[in-house]
XYZ file of C-alpha atoms in Angstrom:
338
model
C 13.531 -17.243 16.836
C 13.320 -14.371 19.482
C 11.277 -11.238 19.246
C 12.733 -7.852 18.872
C 12.558 -5.728 21.940
C 10.510 -2.623 21.493
C 9.467 0.026 23.886
C 5.865 0.006 25.227
C 3.085 1.003 22.887
C 0.757 3.869 23.824
C -2.935 3.044 23.655
C -5.829 5.162 22.602
C -8.726 6.401 24.710
C -10.477 3.006 24.145
C -7.284 1.069 25.152
C -6.460 -0.167 21.757
C -3.296 0.685 19.622
C -3.686 0.566 15.840
C -1.004 -1.625 14.155
C -0.549 1.360 11.745
C -1.272 5.001 12.132
C -0.322 7.829 9.713
C -1.188 11.408 10.464
C -0.636 14.518 8.299
C 1.709 12.845 5.771
C 3.262 15.052 3.129
C 5.869 13.944 0.673
C 7.301 16.381 -1.911
C 9.503 16.051 -5.074
C 11.290 18.853 -6.774
C 10.877 19.750 -10.320
C 14.023 21.042 -11.523
C 15.443 23.042 -14.547
C 18.035 20.616 -15.566
C 19.816 17.757 -13.689
C 21.479 20.007 -11.192
C 19.168 23.008 -11.333
C 17.448 24.614 -8.452
C 13.732 23.401 -7.904
C 11.208 25.435 -9.954
C 8.332 23.844 -8.528
C 7.215 21.012 -6.166
C 4.900 18.026 -6.564
C 3.296 16.982 -3.558
C 3.071 13.112 -4.152
C 1.260 12.639 -0.639
C -0.606 15.693 0.857
C -1.919 15.508 4.267
C -2.858 11.769 4.368
C -4.349 10.298 7.558
C -5.133 6.453 7.850
C -5.074 3.710 10.348
C -4.937 -0.264 10.011
C -5.799 -2.718 12.704
C -4.317 -6.149 13.171
C -5.953 -8.609 10.831
C -7.395 -5.958 8.807
C -6.551 -4.924 5.085
C -6.834 -1.615 3.925
C -7.202 -1.126 0.106
C -5.499 1.959 -1.374
C -6.857 2.534 -4.957
C -6.314 5.361 -7.532
C -5.079 6.108 -11.051
C -1.309 5.488 -11.800
C 0.676 8.553 -10.485
C -1.686 9.555 -7.736
C 0.914 8.927 -5.076
C -0.084 5.206 -3.955
C 3.395 3.772 -4.023
C 5.048 6.733 -2.501
C 2.743 6.523 0.305
C 3.380 2.766 0.798
C 7.138 3.388 0.970
C 6.720 6.215 3.312
C 4.407 4.058 5.580
C 7.445 1.862 6.178
C 10.151 4.555 6.110
C 11.690 3.568 3.060
C 11.550 7.233 2.388
C 11.030 9.949 4.884
C 7.974 12.255 4.948
C 8.519 15.882 4.722
C 5.835 16.436 7.216
C 3.616 14.206 9.425
C 4.347 11.090 11.311
C 3.872 7.318 10.960
C 3.322 4.942 13.890
C 3.753 1.179 13.794
C 2.723 -0.475 16.907
C 2.955 2.942 18.754
C 6.489 3.489 17.512
C 7.059 7.001 15.708
C 9.178 5.365 12.942
C 10.808 8.728 11.752
C 12.045 9.293 15.365
C 13.699 5.964 15.957
C 17.436 5.716 15.768
C 18.657 3.394 13.027
C 19.091 0.348 15.258
C 15.682 0.656 16.645
C 14.187 1.193 13.162
C 15.956 -1.963 12.021
C 14.470 -3.878 14.665
C 10.992 -2.533 14.009
C 11.277 -3.305 10.339
C 11.319 -7.074 11.009
C 7.760 -6.601 11.881
C 6.657 -4.455 8.980
C 7.598 -5.826 5.443
C 6.984 -4.925 1.750
C 5.912 -6.853 -1.293
C 7.037 -4.937 -4.232
C 5.232 -4.386 -7.493
C 8.277 -5.788 -9.894
C 9.839 -8.918 -8.332
C 12.414 -8.843 -11.068
C 13.857 -5.483 -9.935
C 13.495 -6.342 -6.266
C 15.256 -9.651 -6.376
C 19.130 -9.657 -6.747
C 19.912 -11.529 -9.852
C 23.257 -12.695 -8.545
C 21.782 -14.347 -5.266
C 19.923 -17.628 -5.047
C 16.453 -17.637 -4.072
C 17.274 -19.150 -0.809
C 19.954 -16.380 -0.278
C 17.404 -13.702 -0.862
C 14.741 -15.100 1.366
C 17.203 -15.804 3.986
C 18.770 -12.249 3.943
C 16.394 -10.768 6.361
C 16.876 -13.503 9.123
C 20.761 -13.026 8.570
C 20.521 -9.202 8.786
C 18.513 -9.569 12.104
C 20.737 -12.382 13.472
C 17.590 -14.632 13.986
C 18.312 -18.350 14.926
C 21.262 -20.544 13.983
C 22.353 -21.128 10.533
C 20.322 -24.487 10.305
C 17.124 -22.735 11.970
C 17.500 -20.155 9.280
C 17.810 -22.834 6.474
C 14.735 -24.704 8.002
C 12.652 -21.219 8.085
C 13.493 -20.751 4.341
C 12.511 -24.348 3.538
C 9.234 -23.907 5.395
C 8.265 -20.469 3.955
C 8.907 -21.622 0.301
C 6.578 -24.558 0.890
C 4.066 -22.167 2.268
C 4.049 -20.160 -0.867
C 3.852 -23.046 -3.071
C 7.581 -23.387 -4.179
C 9.803 -26.526 -3.451
C 12.749 -26.589 -1.289
C 15.095 -27.289 -4.126
C 13.899 -23.956 -5.601
C 16.122 -22.320 -2.955
C 19.358 -23.219 -5.013
C 18.186 -21.572 -8.329
C 18.317 -17.957 -9.426
C 15.382 -15.451 -10.056
C 15.717 -15.619 -13.997
C 14.898 -19.456 -13.824
C 11.297 -18.687 -12.519
C 8.200 -17.308 -14.188
C 6.700 -13.995 -13.177
C 4.069 -15.737 -10.875
C 6.862 -17.712 -9.266
C 9.028 -14.751 -8.738
C 6.146 -12.956 -7.026
C 5.940 -15.815 -4.625
C 9.560 -15.599 -3.777
C 8.897 -11.892 -2.914
C 6.157 -12.899 -0.703
C 8.277 -15.462 0.907
C 11.171 -12.967 1.538
C 8.556 -10.774 3.340
C 6.785 -13.389 5.331
C 10.040 -15.276 6.628
C 10.402 -12.592 9.188
C 6.790 -13.380 10.546
C 5.829 -9.710 10.017
C 2.731 -8.209 11.670
C 2.180 -5.448 9.016
C 2.562 -6.272 5.156
C 2.433 -3.429 2.600
C 1.698 -4.799 -0.983
C 2.485 -2.529 -3.780
C 0.629 -3.808 -6.919
C 1.551 -7.306 -6.073
C -0.373 -8.889 -9.027
C -0.416 -6.128 -11.700
C 1.883 -7.842 -13.987
C 0.525 -11.317 -13.745
C -1.924 -13.256 -15.636
C -5.450 -13.432 -14.284
C -5.161 -17.129 -13.136
C -1.870 -16.444 -11.492
C -3.297 -13.350 -10.025
C -6.025 -15.431 -8.195
C -3.470 -17.798 -6.710
C -1.221 -14.994 -5.265
C -4.399 -13.176 -3.810
C -5.637 -16.365 -2.129
C -2.204 -16.908 -0.657
C -2.081 -13.492 0.822
C -5.604 -14.005 2.372
C -4.723 -17.407 3.515
C -1.528 -16.163 5.272
C -3.405 -13.114 6.756
C -6.069 -15.549 8.096
C -3.295 -17.712 9.795
C -1.065 -15.127 11.230
C -3.479 -11.933 11.789
C -1.469 -9.846 9.591
C -2.522 -6.140 9.026
C -2.336 -5.295 5.283
C -2.127 -2.115 3.082
C -3.029 -3.493 -0.336
C -2.156 -0.894 -3.069
C -3.671 -1.294 -6.467
C -5.392 0.592 -9.371
C -7.565 -2.461 -9.917
C -10.750 -2.023 -8.043
C -11.944 -5.514 -8.678
C -8.814 -6.966 -7.023
C -9.336 -4.596 -4.172
C -12.776 -5.663 -3.687
C -11.795 -9.175 -3.191
C -8.990 -8.343 -0.879
C -10.015 -5.186 1.369
C -12.072 -4.681 4.441
C -11.740 -0.895 4.039
C -11.002 1.045 0.850
C -9.262 4.544 0.599
C -9.517 6.224 -2.699
C -6.461 8.582 -3.596
C -6.260 11.308 -6.117
C -3.102 13.305 -6.574
C -1.805 12.982 -3.202
C -5.098 13.179 -1.086
C -7.510 10.580 0.192
C -10.790 11.648 -1.420
C -12.981 9.035 -0.068
C -12.689 6.166 2.636
C -15.366 3.771 3.614
C -15.805 -0.050 4.479
C -15.777 -2.166 1.103
C -19.369 -3.035 1.004
C -20.413 0.808 1.439
C -17.952 2.140 -0.874
C -18.738 -0.178 -3.711
C -22.635 0.024 -3.200
C -22.882 3.901 -2.531
C -19.771 5.693 -3.575
C -20.281 9.499 -2.818
C -17.073 11.039 -4.548
C -17.410 11.621 -8.275
C -13.863 10.279 -8.806
C -14.612 7.110 -6.976
C -17.864 6.637 -9.142
C -15.733 7.035 -12.292
C -13.202 4.488 -11.151
C -16.111 2.030 -10.516
C -17.698 2.805 -13.759
C -14.417 1.576 -15.553
C -14.539 -1.720 -13.735
C -15.882 -4.422 -16.412
C -18.805 -6.378 -15.341
C -20.728 -9.268 -17.180
C -23.838 -8.595 -15.034
C -25.798 -5.644 -16.641
C -27.440 -4.795 -13.120
C -23.985 -4.369 -11.854
C -22.785 -2.010 -14.432
C -22.537 2.008 -13.502
C -23.979 4.574 -15.617
C -21.374 7.120 -14.607
C -19.119 8.255 -17.359
C -15.350 8.363 -17.121
C -14.026 11.700 -16.061
C -14.049 14.480 -18.798
C -10.970 16.170 -19.625
C -7.306 15.651 -19.203
C -5.592 14.913 -15.746
C -3.978 18.130 -14.359
C -0.272 18.863 -14.161
C 0.989 17.538 -10.658
C 3.007 20.603 -10.252
C 0.206 23.048 -10.949
C -3.111 21.364 -9.411
C -6.338 23.298 -9.710
C -7.248 25.506 -6.723
C -9.903 24.184 -4.475
C -11.027 20.519 -5.103
C -8.191 19.377 -7.273
C -10.830 16.962 -9.189
C -12.953 19.956 -10.056
C -11.641 20.390 -13.611
C -12.951 16.822 -14.490
C -16.064 16.789 -12.315
C -19.525 16.783 -13.556
C -20.746 17.987 -10.290
C -18.470 21.042 -10.036
C -19.786 24.251 -8.493
C -18.217 27.604 -7.623
C -17.417 26.696 -4.179
C -15.151 23.908 -5.389
C -12.669 26.205 -7.064
C -12.727 28.469 -3.958
C -12.273 25.899 -1.158
C -10.553 22.541 -0.937
C -13.094 20.224 0.750
C -12.216 18.154 3.838
C -12.850 14.582 4.382
C -16.528 14.972 5.625
C -17.814 12.322 8.043
C -20.933 10.608 6.428
C -21.494 8.102 9.228
C -20.664 4.299 9.477
C -16.946 5.002 8.775
C -17.774 6.597 5.374
C -15.927 9.891 4.631
C -15.675 11.725 1.589
C -13.997 14.963 0.403
C -16.856 16.604 -1.800
C -19.046 19.455 -1.303
C -21.783 17.872 -3.371
C -21.543 14.665 -1.342
C -21.965 17.035 1.827
C -24.894 18.795 0.411
C -23.315 22.145 0.940
């Protein structure tokens, strides 16, 4: 199966090209008065996000429901366009590519969706769904495509005869394996996983997570792993980015973030993670108050209305992501000591 022809990839000052780079991403949604009314407000689901992912690395993206994680994941793969900012995959600025070039690039950047029921065509056999990407990209002969489908189904723990069945004949865990097979059959270099195990039983979750880690080790995949479950992210990620109402408020290597979180929101999320070991339990209470209206966020730091460390400066100025050293950054005036 031949490689797609892409233009040369620009290198950074050290001669390296991140597999994925996002810079200044902004995505807005209108709040309308009625179905066809003019926008009366705007929700910034993604607000000035910068991030990078290297080959073979997993970036965990965490936050409460509604914080913009899924929108960011789809924007990284140009499944929706950003209102501002850029995304580069292997040096290619995806929003600037013509349709044919974007289609070629998407072979190397795939997504595993949260709901396999909604993302699989109920009228198409499993084999047809998994083979669709190969068909669209014109990869290999018919026999080679069928062989690739058989191979990838085996890799995700399904049998070749499952190719002739339909999605409704499978359990939730099996359907998620089908979704992973559909992404992996194109041999991508980047995988965006949007809550891939949130609807599964714990035992099935472990099987799917271990499958993703095994495939990543075999192929050197870069991965963005989106989840609200910090325990799952701790198992999967090399680095973790914490998102709150469209912005990244803390980012650090996994060990650093879990051992020494600096943003009050991160501490509150970790405090909500159950632990059987009393020594591992956090003493931080859950955030006080109700989450703000996304269309009317507080001035300054958008977490200040729920933050126990809020000070006057938090209302006046929105903190940038301060560099705390060793790859650890946090958008908090208290963490900066200012």
